[in-house]
């Protein structure tokens, strides 16, 4: 047997492994991921390396007598790199990828960056003068000025890029405030993005419930138990405060912590909170950082300069030497699942990392994933509840409106009578409304009312969306074309956009409520990184009456002024042919419904639906997670879907439909014949993927279901092995375990 060994474990050396012979006596102990001692270079100096692959055929580019032999297995030691390599081996094994691509997933790209000069905005006046400035700017309706001056009230130094980016204050505005003497802009090196006026932050006295969580988890951690915990509580119930205390206890013990937060929740306000509490101990990862900046963050972690890594999925791979805890906020979020190879789930990888580093994993959400609640019920995860909302406000009154009835009563618009009345009322009272369009499926597409033909993209198996100005556009590949006047199939002129996209709804609001100031948030209005927060902060400051948007508006933001939430098309996400459709709909609607009435005034929510009796909708209206769980888990049990059973989707991609069909059929047949455990497996397909073609690449899929995971891993291993043997260069095969999205 031979092993591929990487000597200097870094991203840029991964593609250059060296081949070594494995001595017979070590054959069974040396695994992918093992740390081994090897003779290296001209002088055969002993060095350590990591095994990234094993194979039986000798390497071709080197003569047999020249291949050196592995000296031995290195002693077990603990360091950050070894943890990451073990993690990569787990990812490779569980999710199907090469060791190299698994390693690339966990190791940062090595890139030194020049010390970046950071421009800072520094307050030059006392608080009283700032307050006068705010009153003055408010009177002149200079909203951006107000925003910046308000921030300067609590932080006397602010990062320029954060202000122009996340706060959406333009450079001329900053300049004008500089002229007026409120602030100055200075260039500094490597400074914290915030610094605060008051040295001491007021930390709230903990509630009994919070206290119990912190004490239990910390005590068990100190006993060396790497348990799994769940904090079950709505937004505003004090979860983040608990996380901060748990982290603080870790720091006291000289340990580090990783906090996973979905990208979308990584807002100015959230970051501010952590910087305020932990100062320069915090490092933040997010997708907008360059490779060099990411590398810098990881380097700081490795050198012990920071102790807390906050970010989405990739924060998991912070090379801490002494990891004390992993926290996963909003555990149910589907963005924790990677949608590119290797398709790992950050929660599962976090469990593995917890096991490797002997660190507890703490999760939190108001609507746990079915996976986690199933394990809570089985007693594998210890759950705590935070039962009260600490931020005030009460749960809203929820009205479910049957849109079929509206239609029968002659209302053909997107707005039910109930919603219209309530919107008028809010506009009169000067209170804010949010409108959430649950937009999956056909909304925005162009459809023939006579024959049902839908205009599709010629390169993708997806309908084109109608945009303003008579343009049709594909949201997958960007293809655009002029709108059509007649149906290409039957010639009928009754062809029109199904008016349900955000743009169309915005137009309808303008027509119906011309006095209302509307902000729209969707993929089109948030193309730039900072657009998203700009819209949120404008709305939060009361600069608009109505915020209209897709799911982006429901996640985690607290708007105290909102007293009405309208959910249009609540059930479009139900019709998705996906076993998680009900779960996703329930989560979205629960989050959305709870958006109104967060402030002092009571709130109302209107859910518009064609399926008013569906359990995902009725339980969401009642904010009843457990009721929903009981109903949903029966369906999963009956169908053997995750979390009760396991699923593997094998996805085939290729430019030639015929070849692709043959390939997938061939694989399906072989698996059936060759996998010994096949009788415990259900095979579905091969069939056309639900998106059968994207950018001229066809897609086929085979689904496998099984009550245990191991036989499915055997299917994956078998296929992986076969892919190595046969020559397929035009096609690609990917594996997705317990998929989050249908394929
Ligand atoms: P979550 O993470 O569940 O949304 P947070 O931890 O952000 O909840 O808490 C919501 C708000 O309540 C925050 O402003 C926080 O400072 C405050 N808070 C948290 N714990 C307490 C407490 N024990 N007493 C008073 N206020 C608290
Ligand atoms: Zn037609
Ligand atoms: Zn397209």
Tab-separated table of C-alpha atoms in Angstrom, residues 27-478:
chain	number	residue	atom	x	y	z
A	27	UNK	CA	-1.038	-0.961	7.010
A	28	UNK	CA	-4.047	-1.304	9.255
A	29	UNK	CA	-3.252	1.613	11.560
A	30	UNK	CA	-2.441	4.265	9.013
A	31	UNK	CA	-5.610	6.008	7.878
A	32	UNK	CA	-6.430	9.021	5.848
A	33	UNK	CA	-5.791	11.866	8.280
A	34	UNK	CA	-3.055	10.073	10.264
A	35	UNK	CA	-0.008	12.057	11.274
A	36	UNK	CA	3.098	10.149	10.227
A	37	UNK	CA	6.873	10.488	10.485
A	38	UNK	CA	8.689	10.374	7.137
A	39	UNK	CA	12.195	10.810	5.780
A	40	UNK	CA	12.157	13.966	3.699
A	41	UNK	CA	14.403	15.694	1.190
A	42	UNK	CA	18.002	15.004	0.158
A	43	UNK	CA	19.270	14.374	3.676
A	44	UNK	CA	16.249	12.264	4.614
A	45	UNK	CA	15.634	14.429	7.602
A	46	UNK	CA	12.746	13.171	9.701
A	47	UNK	CA	9.653	15.285	9.384
A	48	UNK	CA	5.962	14.959	10.099
A	49	UNK	CA	3.254	14.851	7.495
A	50	UNK	CA	-0.414	14.017	7.116
A	51	UNK	CA	-1.825	11.154	5.082
A	52	UNK	CA	-4.405	12.480	2.646
A	53	UNK	CA	-4.997	9.305	0.643
A	54	UNK	CA	-4.220	5.564	0.418
A	55	UNK	CA	-4.020	3.362	-2.660
A	56	UNK	CA	-2.637	0.019	-3.774
A	57	UNK	CA	-1.167	0.867	-7.173
A	58	UNK	CA	2.312	2.351	-7.092
A	59	UNK	CA	2.709	5.980	-8.109
A	60	UNK	CA	3.511	6.308	-11.814
A	61	UNK	CA	5.843	9.271	-11.841
A	62	UNK	CA	8.536	7.675	-9.700
A	63	UNK	CA	10.605	4.478	-9.927
A	64	UNK	CA	9.709	1.797	-7.409
A	65	UNK	CA	13.128	1.714	-5.706
A	66	UNK	CA	13.011	5.458	-5.181
A	67	UNK	CA	9.847	5.432	-3.128
A	68	UNK	CA	10.651	6.031	0.500
A	69	UNK	CA	8.898	4.373	3.375
A	70	UNK	CA	6.897	5.886	6.204
A	71	UNK	CA	8.958	5.657	9.404
A	72	UNK	CA	6.100	5.443	11.834
A	73	UNK	CA	2.928	6.830	13.224
A	74	UNK	CA	3.411	10.096	15.066
A	75	UNK	CA	2.423	10.212	18.690
A	76	UNK	CA	-0.994	11.470	19.546
A	77	UNK	CA	-0.839	15.087	20.431
A	78	UNK	CA	-3.461	17.741	20.336
A	79	UNK	CA	-3.133	20.729	18.154
A	80	UNK	CA	-5.477	22.780	16.086
A	81	UNK	CA	-4.247	21.396	12.800
A	82	UNK	CA	-4.827	17.807	13.837
A	83	UNK	CA	-8.358	18.616	14.858
A	84	UNK	CA	-9.027	20.168	11.479
A	85	UNK	CA	-7.544	17.240	9.621
A	86	UNK	CA	-9.642	14.822	11.613
A	87	UNK	CA	-12.613	17.015	10.762
A	88	UNK	CA	-11.731	16.911	7.068
A	89	UNK	CA	-11.498	13.111	7.220
A	90	UNK	CA	-14.974	13.055	8.760
A	91	UNK	CA	-16.334	15.348	6.050
A	92	UNK	CA	-14.789	13.202	3.336
A	93	UNK	CA	-16.247	10.039	4.803
A	94	UNK	CA	-19.709	11.351	5.638
A	95	UNK	CA	-20.482	13.593	2.725
A	96	UNK	CA	-18.536	12.135	-0.165
A	97	UNK	CA	-15.633	14.178	-1.457
A	98	UNK	CA	-11.939	13.729	-1.959
A	99	UNK	CA	-9.676	14.287	1.031
A	100	UNK	CA	-8.108	17.189	-0.813
A	101	UNK	CA	-11.375	19.017	-1.304
A	102	UNK	CA	-12.384	18.277	2.286
A	103	UNK	CA	-9.071	19.748	3.445
A	104	UNK	CA	-9.585	22.773	1.229
A	105	UNK	CA	-12.906	23.239	2.905
A	106	UNK	CA	-11.415	23.371	6.421
A	107	UNK	CA	-8.096	25.126	5.765
A	108	UNK	CA	-7.927	28.800	4.875
A	109	UNK	CA	-6.172	29.988	1.758
A	110	UNK	CA	-2.767	31.230	2.863
A	111	UNK	CA	-2.580	34.824	1.802
A	112	UNK	CA	-0.735	37.566	3.568
A	113	UNK	CA	-2.362	40.948	3.361
A	114	UNK	CA	-0.811	44.316	3.748
A	115	UNK	CA	-1.689	46.033	6.982
A	116	UNK	CA	-4.892	47.706	6.084
A	117	UNK	CA	-5.313	51.279	7.080
A	118	UNK	CA	-8.658	51.762	8.636
A	119	UNK	CA	-10.386	55.116	8.453
A	120	UNK	CA	-12.155	55.970	11.678
A	121	UNK	CA	-14.876	58.494	12.417
A	122	UNK	CA	-14.166	60.215	15.721
A	123	UNK	CA	-16.661	62.239	17.656
A	124	UNK	CA	-15.429	65.746	18.513
A	125	UNK	CA	-18.261	67.129	20.587
A	126	UNK	CA	-19.912	66.344	23.920
A	127	UNK	CA	-23.076	64.247	24.046
A	128	UNK	CA	-25.245	67.307	24.629
A	129	UNK	CA	-24.098	68.910	21.377
A	130	UNK	CA	-24.730	65.644	19.541
A	131	UNK	CA	-28.239	65.582	20.892
A	132	UNK	CA	-28.841	69.135	19.692
A	133	UNK	CA	-27.464	68.115	16.317
A	134	UNK	CA	-29.910	65.224	16.144
A	135	UNK	CA	-32.893	67.467	16.906
A	136	UNK	CA	-31.734	69.937	14.251
A	137	UNK	CA	-31.105	67.288	11.573
A	138	UNK	CA	-34.397	65.609	12.395
A	139	UNK	CA	-36.214	68.887	11.866
A	140	UNK	CA	-34.606	69.217	8.438
A	141	UNK	CA	-35.464	65.582	7.702
A	142	UNK	CA	-31.787	64.752	7.185
A	143	UNK	CA	-32.204	61.069	7.976
A	144	UNK	CA	-28.653	59.910	7.297
A	145	UNK	CA	-27.235	62.609	9.555
A	146	UNK	CA	-29.587	61.548	12.308
A	147	UNK	CA	-28.493	57.933	11.913
A	148	UNK	CA	-24.814	58.716	12.229
A	149	UNK	CA	-25.173	61.205	15.078
A	150	UNK	CA	-27.272	58.685	16.992
A	151	UNK	CA	-24.557	56.052	16.657
A	152	UNK	CA	-21.989	58.549	17.892
A	153	UNK	CA	-24.013	58.890	21.070
A	154	UNK	CA	-22.927	55.465	22.216
A	155	UNK	CA	-19.673	54.968	20.314
A	156	UNK	CA	-17.227	57.828	20.088
A	157	UNK	CA	-15.112	56.069	17.457
A	158	UNK	CA	-16.648	54.211	14.538
A	159	UNK	CA	-15.193	52.438	11.550
A	160	UNK	CA	-15.683	54.564	8.420
A	161	UNK	CA	-16.456	51.544	6.249
A	162	UNK	CA	-19.071	50.297	8.698
A	163	UNK	CA	-20.742	53.695	8.669
A	164	UNK	CA	-20.816	54.079	4.905
A	165	UNK	CA	-21.646	50.413	4.462
A	166	UNK	CA	-23.875	48.944	7.129
A	167	UNK	CA	-25.312	52.279	8.262
A	168	UNK	CA	-25.733	53.577	4.723
A	169	UNK	CA	-24.455	57.074	5.409
A	170	UNK	CA	-22.853	58.565	2.304
A	171	UNK	CA	-19.369	60.107	2.260
A	172	UNK	CA	-20.699	63.628	1.508
A	173	UNK	CA	-22.878	63.365	4.620
A	174	UNK	CA	-19.866	62.392	6.711
A	175	UNK	CA	-17.917	65.274	5.195
A	176	UNK	CA	-20.643	67.770	5.903
A	177	UNK	CA	-20.796	66.685	9.554
A	178	UNK	CA	-17.017	67.018	9.677
A	179	UNK	CA	-17.296	70.619	8.409
A	180	UNK	CA	-19.905	71.356	11.055
A	181	UNK	CA	-17.382	70.219	13.628
A	182	UNK	CA	-19.235	67.168	14.946
A	183	UNK	CA	-16.577	64.676	13.982
A	184	UNK	CA	-13.274	64.116	12.287
A	185	UNK	CA	-12.117	61.372	9.957
A	186	UNK	CA	-8.712	59.929	10.806
A	187	UNK	CA	-6.587	57.137	9.456
A	188	UNK	CA	-5.420	54.597	11.993
A	189	UNK	CA	-3.943	51.136	11.880
A	190	UNK	CA	-5.759	47.986	12.936
A	191	UNK	CA	-8.227	49.458	15.260
A	192	UNK	CA	-11.398	47.941	16.601
A	193	UNK	CA	-14.423	48.878	14.522
A	194	UNK	CA	-16.120	50.388	17.555
A	195	UNK	CA	-15.065	52.099	20.711
A	196	UNK	CA	-17.500	53.036	23.371
A	197	UNK	CA	-18.141	56.135	25.391
A	198	UNK	CA	-19.016	54.378	28.581
A	199	UNK	CA	-16.293	52.061	29.719
A	200	UNK	CA	-18.681	49.825	31.593
A	201	UNK	CA	-21.593	48.218	29.872
A	202	UNK	CA	-24.721	47.610	31.870
A	203	UNK	CA	-25.053	43.837	31.942
A	204	UNK	CA	-28.612	42.852	32.900
A	205	UNK	CA	-29.174	40.772	36.025
A	206	UNK	CA	-29.848	37.252	34.800
A	207	UNK	CA	-33.213	35.594	35.142
A	208	UNK	CA	-33.464	32.303	37.011
A	209	UNK	CA	-33.939	30.437	33.756
A	210	UNK	CA	-30.827	31.994	32.250
A	211	UNK	CA	-28.830	31.377	35.398
A	212	UNK	CA	-29.728	27.705	35.399
A	213	UNK	CA	-28.572	27.177	31.822
A	214	UNK	CA	-25.277	28.936	32.381
A	215	UNK	CA	-24.574	27.090	35.620
A	216	UNK	CA	-25.494	23.648	34.314
A	217	UNK	CA	-23.624	23.879	31.033
A	218	UNK	CA	-20.547	25.468	32.585
A	219	UNK	CA	-20.393	22.948	35.436
A	220	UNK	CA	-20.682	20.015	33.044
A	221	UNK	CA	-18.032	21.522	30.789
A	222	UNK	CA	-15.674	21.884	33.743
A	223	UNK	CA	-16.260	18.231	34.589
A	224	UNK	CA	-14.971	17.454	31.101
A	225	UNK	CA	-18.332	16.506	29.667
A	226	UNK	CA	-18.760	17.458	26.027
A	227	UNK	CA	-22.542	17.457	26.058
A	228	UNK	CA	-25.112	18.778	23.618
A	229	UNK	CA	-27.586	21.389	24.762
A	230	UNK	CA	-30.537	23.278	23.359
A	231	UNK	CA	-31.888	26.651	24.396
A	232	UNK	CA	-35.433	26.792	23.211
A	233	UNK	CA	-36.858	30.296	23.200
A	234	UNK	CA	-38.297	32.996	20.973
A	235	UNK	CA	-36.403	36.045	19.753
A	236	UNK	CA	-35.905	38.426	22.643
A	237	UNK	CA	-36.070	35.723	25.307
A	238	UNK	CA	-32.422	36.207	26.298
A	239	UNK	CA	-30.553	33.505	24.378
A	240	UNK	CA	-27.739	35.772	23.209
A	241	UNK	CA	-27.205	36.992	26.738
A	242	UNK	CA	-26.784	33.343	27.797
A	243	UNK	CA	-24.317	32.716	24.966
A	244	UNK	CA	-22.239	35.669	26.109
A	245	UNK	CA	-22.074	34.391	29.668
A	246	UNK	CA	-21.181	30.882	28.533
A	247	UNK	CA	-18.379	32.335	26.418
A	248	UNK	CA	-17.160	34.464	29.276
A	249	UNK	CA	-16.885	31.385	31.496
A	250	UNK	CA	-14.849	29.676	28.760
A	251	UNK	CA	-12.490	32.641	28.580
A	252	UNK	CA	-12.047	32.521	32.349
A	253	UNK	CA	-10.766	28.964	31.950
A	254	UNK	CA	-8.368	30.025	29.217
A	255	UNK	CA	-10.521	28.436	26.536
A	256	UNK	CA	-11.881	29.667	23.256
A	257	UNK	CA	-15.346	29.639	21.735
A	258	UNK	CA	-16.936	29.484	18.317
A	259	UNK	CA	-20.319	31.108	17.737
A	260	UNK	CA	-22.144	30.253	14.538
A	261	UNK	CA	-24.660	32.844	13.382
A	262	UNK	CA	-26.365	32.775	9.984
A	263	UNK	CA	-24.887	35.383	7.680
A	264	UNK	CA	-28.132	37.278	7.504
A	265	UNK	CA	-28.237	37.759	11.290
A	266	UNK	CA	-24.687	39.088	11.424
A	267	UNK	CA	-25.854	42.674	11.652
A	268	UNK	CA	-24.350	45.912	12.872
A	269	UNK	CA	-26.332	45.724	16.100
A	270	UNK	CA	-25.354	42.124	16.798
A	271	UNK	CA	-21.662	42.724	16.148
A	272	UNK	CA	-21.770	45.840	18.270
A	273	UNK	CA	-22.995	43.788	21.201
A	274	UNK	CA	-20.128	41.320	21.027
A	275	UNK	CA	-17.439	43.944	20.505
A	276	UNK	CA	-18.832	45.892	23.400
A	277	UNK	CA	-18.658	42.901	25.718
A	278	UNK	CA	-15.463	41.250	24.526
A	279	UNK	CA	-13.509	43.958	22.705
A	280	UNK	CA	-10.484	42.741	20.789
A	281	UNK	CA	-11.035	39.100	21.784
A	282	UNK	CA	-13.581	38.866	18.959
A	283	UNK	CA	-12.923	37.926	15.353
A	284	UNK	CA	-15.652	37.854	12.733
A	285	UNK	CA	-15.876	35.764	9.593
A	286	UNK	CA	-18.336	36.475	6.843
A	287	UNK	CA	-18.664	35.837	3.163
A	288	UNK	CA	-17.759	39.390	2.147
A	289	UNK	CA	-14.182	39.057	3.443
A	290	UNK	CA	-11.440	38.461	0.915
A	291	UNK	CA	-9.297	35.318	1.156
A	292	UNK	CA	-6.538	37.421	2.657
A	293	UNK	CA	-8.815	38.877	5.309
A	294	UNK	CA	-10.175	35.438	6.173
A	295	UNK	CA	-6.649	34.159	6.512
A	296	UNK	CA	-5.838	37.036	8.862
A	297	UNK	CA	-8.773	36.103	11.094
A	298	UNK	CA	-7.732	32.469	11.225
A	299	UNK	CA	-4.134	33.421	11.905
A	300	UNK	CA	-5.204	35.507	14.871
A	301	UNK	CA	-7.108	32.507	16.199
A	302	UNK	CA	-4.130	30.221	15.777
A	303	UNK	CA	-1.767	32.635	17.469
A	304	UNK	CA	-4.159	33.061	20.368
A	305	UNK	CA	-4.747	36.752	19.677
A	306	UNK	CA	-8.495	36.267	19.615
A	307	UNK	CA	-10.613	33.818	21.588
A	308	UNK	CA	-14.041	34.133	20.025
A	309	UNK	CA	-14.792	33.416	16.386
A	310	UNK	CA	-18.186	34.580	15.180
A	311	UNK	CA	-19.581	33.797	11.771
A	312	UNK	CA	-21.537	31.480	9.521
A	313	UNK	CA	-20.426	27.926	8.604
A	314	UNK	CA	-16.749	28.650	8.033
A	315	UNK	CA	-16.213	30.000	11.569
A	316	UNK	CA	-16.226	26.337	12.612
A	317	UNK	CA	-12.793	25.927	11.117
A	318	UNK	CA	-11.074	28.473	13.342
A	319	UNK	CA	-7.798	26.798	14.357
A	320	UNK	CA	-8.136	27.275	18.106
A	321	UNK	CA	-5.692	25.368	20.300
A	322	UNK	CA	-7.986	25.120	23.246
A	323	UNK	CA	-11.570	25.100	22.107
A	324	UNK	CA	-14.022	25.278	25.002
A	325	UNK	CA	-17.425	25.529	23.344
A	326	UNK	CA	-19.330	25.681	20.075
A	327	UNK	CA	-22.586	27.632	19.972
A	328	UNK	CA	-25.038	27.442	17.075
A	329	UNK	CA	-27.581	30.241	17.049
A	330	UNK	CA	-30.746	29.832	14.943
A	331	UNK	CA	-29.911	26.149	14.690
A	332	UNK	CA	-32.797	25.431	12.297
A	333	UNK	CA	-31.461	27.708	9.551
A	334	UNK	CA	-31.054	25.876	6.269
A	335	UNK	CA	-28.013	27.997	5.401
A	336	UNK	CA	-25.996	25.813	7.803
A	337	UNK	CA	-26.067	23.176	5.112
A	338	UNK	CA	-23.471	23.723	2.420
A	339	UNK	CA	-24.921	23.657	-1.072
A	340	UNK	CA	-21.559	23.098	-2.750
A	341	UNK	CA	-19.357	20.036	-2.516
A	342	UNK	CA	-18.685	18.737	0.060
A	343	UNK	CA	-22.308	19.245	1.093
A	344	UNK	CA	-21.779	19.157	4.828
A	345	UNK	CA	-24.145	20.311	7.540
A	346	UNK	CA	-22.433	22.699	9.965
A	347	UNK	CA	-24.461	21.304	12.858
A	348	UNK	CA	-23.265	17.742	12.239
A	349	UNK	CA	-19.689	18.897	11.705
A	350	UNK	CA	-19.930	20.933	14.915
A	351	UNK	CA	-20.944	17.767	16.794
A	352	UNK	CA	-17.906	16.013	15.390
A	353	UNK	CA	-15.633	18.913	16.290
A	354	UNK	CA	-17.115	18.915	19.788
A	355	UNK	CA	-16.260	15.243	20.066
A	356	UNK	CA	-12.711	15.696	18.742
A	357	UNK	CA	-11.929	18.738	20.877
A	358	UNK	CA	-13.998	17.562	23.839
A	359	UNK	CA	-16.084	20.719	23.730
A	360	UNK	CA	-19.831	21.028	24.406
A	361	UNK	CA	-22.191	22.181	21.667
A	362	UNK	CA	-24.975	24.613	22.579
A	363	UNK	CA	-27.789	25.304	20.135
A	364	UNK	CA	-30.587	27.837	20.224
A	365	UNK	CA	-33.800	28.621	18.323
A	366	UNK	CA	-37.530	29.174	18.721
A	367	UNK	CA	-38.273	26.612	16.039
A	368	UNK	CA	-35.718	23.778	16.308
A	369	UNK	CA	-35.081	21.645	13.261
A	370	UNK	CA	-37.014	18.391	13.334
A	371	UNK	CA	-33.635	16.632	13.618
A	372	UNK	CA	-32.779	18.372	16.853
A	373	UNK	CA	-36.198	18.178	18.459
A	374	UNK	CA	-36.298	14.455	17.660
A	375	UNK	CA	-33.013	14.048	19.531
A	376	UNK	CA	-34.232	16.234	22.385
A	377	UNK	CA	-37.207	13.900	22.735
A	378	UNK	CA	-34.900	10.894	22.760
A	379	UNK	CA	-32.889	12.520	25.546
A	380	UNK	CA	-29.708	12.880	23.499
A	381	UNK	CA	-29.761	16.651	23.731
A	382	UNK	CA	-30.471	18.414	26.994
A	383	UNK	CA	-33.042	21.153	26.420
A	384	UNK	CA	-33.726	24.324	28.369
A	385	UNK	CA	-36.521	26.749	27.854
A	386	UNK	CA	-36.509	30.525	28.020
A	387	UNK	CA	-40.193	31.183	28.406
A	388	UNK	CA	-40.510	34.953	28.493
A	389	UNK	CA	-39.869	37.711	26.018
A	390	UNK	CA	-37.625	40.214	27.810
A	391	UNK	CA	-37.905	42.962	25.246
A	392	UNK	CA	-41.529	43.689	26.031
A	393	UNK	CA	-44.359	43.442	23.583
A	394	UNK	CA	-46.810	40.610	23.339
A	395	UNK	CA	-47.667	37.945	20.821
A	396	UNK	CA	-49.815	39.387	18.061
A	397	UNK	CA	-53.423	38.574	17.245
A	398	UNK	CA	-53.285	36.359	14.181
A	399	UNK	CA	-56.003	36.235	11.520
A	400	UNK	CA	-55.990	33.481	8.904
A	401	UNK	CA	-57.727	34.592	5.710
A	402	UNK	CA	-58.956	32.091	3.132
A	403	UNK	CA	-58.099	33.549	-0.264
A	404	UNK	CA	-60.498	31.178	-2.033
A	405	UNK	CA	-63.332	32.915	-0.247
A	406	UNK	CA	-61.967	36.326	-1.182
A	407	UNK	CA	-62.062	35.264	-4.805
A	408	UNK	CA	-65.634	33.984	-4.463
A	409	UNK	CA	-66.565	37.367	-3.061
A	410	UNK	CA	-65.130	39.026	-6.131
A	411	UNK	CA	-61.833	40.232	-4.699
A	412	UNK	CA	-59.201	39.483	-7.348
A	413	UNK	CA	-56.379	41.466	-5.778
A	414	UNK	CA	-53.420	40.303	-3.721
A	415	UNK	CA	-54.874	41.975	-0.642
A	416	UNK	CA	-57.726	40.503	1.345
A	417	UNK	CA	-60.409	42.805	2.711
A	418	UNK	CA	-59.054	42.249	6.214
A	419	UNK	CA	-55.489	43.167	5.286
A	420	UNK	CA	-56.590	46.258	3.341
A	421	UNK	CA	-58.638	47.543	6.250
A	422	UNK	CA	-55.806	47.007	8.709
A	423	UNK	CA	-53.255	48.642	6.390
A	424	UNK	CA	-55.451	51.712	6.029
A	425	UNK	CA	-55.815	51.851	9.787
A	426	UNK	CA	-52.020	51.689	10.308
A	427	UNK	CA	-51.367	54.376	7.718
A	428	UNK	CA	-53.856	56.642	9.430
A	429	UNK	CA	-52.282	56.052	12.822
A	430	UNK	CA	-48.753	56.413	11.482
A	431	UNK	CA	-47.745	52.896	12.537
A	432	UNK	CA	-45.603	50.591	10.433
A	433	UNK	CA	-46.587	47.554	8.385
A	434	UNK	CA	-44.486	44.702	7.041
A	435	UNK	CA	-45.581	42.631	4.083
A	436	UNK	CA	-43.906	39.289	3.584
A	437	UNK	CA	-44.185	37.527	0.259
A	438	UNK	CA	-43.415	33.882	0.615
A	439	UNK	CA	-42.072	33.665	-2.844
A	440	UNK	CA	-41.190	30.271	-4.133
A	441	UNK	CA	-42.536	28.632	-7.195
A	442	UNK	CA	-44.383	30.409	-9.940
A	443	UNK	CA	-44.872	33.928	-8.718
A	444	UNK	CA	-43.678	36.495	-11.201
A	445	UNK	CA	-43.794	34.052	-14.072
A	446	UNK	CA	-45.688	34.532	-17.320
A	447	UNK	CA	-48.490	32.141	-17.990
A	448	UNK	CA	-51.105	31.563	-20.690
A	449	UNK	CA	-54.613	31.722	-19.226
A	450	UNK	CA	-55.931	29.547	-22.060
A	451	UNK	CA	-53.544	26.608	-22.316
A	452	UNK	CA	-51.482	26.986	-19.162
A	453	UNK	CA	-48.175	27.327	-20.995
A	454	UNK	CA	-45.442	28.928	-18.895
A	455	UNK	CA	-42.632	30.841	-20.610
A	456	UNK	CA	-39.371	29.145	-19.706
A	457	UNK	CA	-35.691	29.977	-20.048
A	458	UNK	CA	-34.179	28.237	-23.082
A	459	UNK	CA	-31.092	27.277	-21.034
A	460	UNK	CA	-32.664	26.355	-17.724
A	461	UNK	CA	-35.669	24.340	-16.667
A	462	UNK	CA	-37.233	27.296	-14.923
A	463	UNK	CA	-39.854	29.891	-15.760
A	464	UNK	CA	-38.770	33.400	-16.658
A	465	UNK	CA	-39.850	36.222	-14.368
A	466	UNK	CA	-41.614	39.326	-15.584
A	467	UNK	CA	-39.898	42.580	-14.714
A	468	UNK	CA	-40.817	46.200	-15.103
A	469	UNK	CA	-40.585	47.504	-18.671
A	470	UNK	CA	-41.737	44.292	-20.304
A	471	UNK	CA	-38.538	42.352	-19.781
A	472	UNK	CA	-38.438	38.651	-18.974
A	473	UNK	CA	-35.483	37.403	-17.004
A	474	UNK	CA	-34.058	34.069	-15.838
A	475	UNK	CA	-32.961	34.232	-12.197
A	476	UNK	CA	-30.562	31.337	-12.660
A	477	UNK	CA	-28.482	32.336	-15.667
A	478	UNK	CA	-29.429	35.960	-16.251
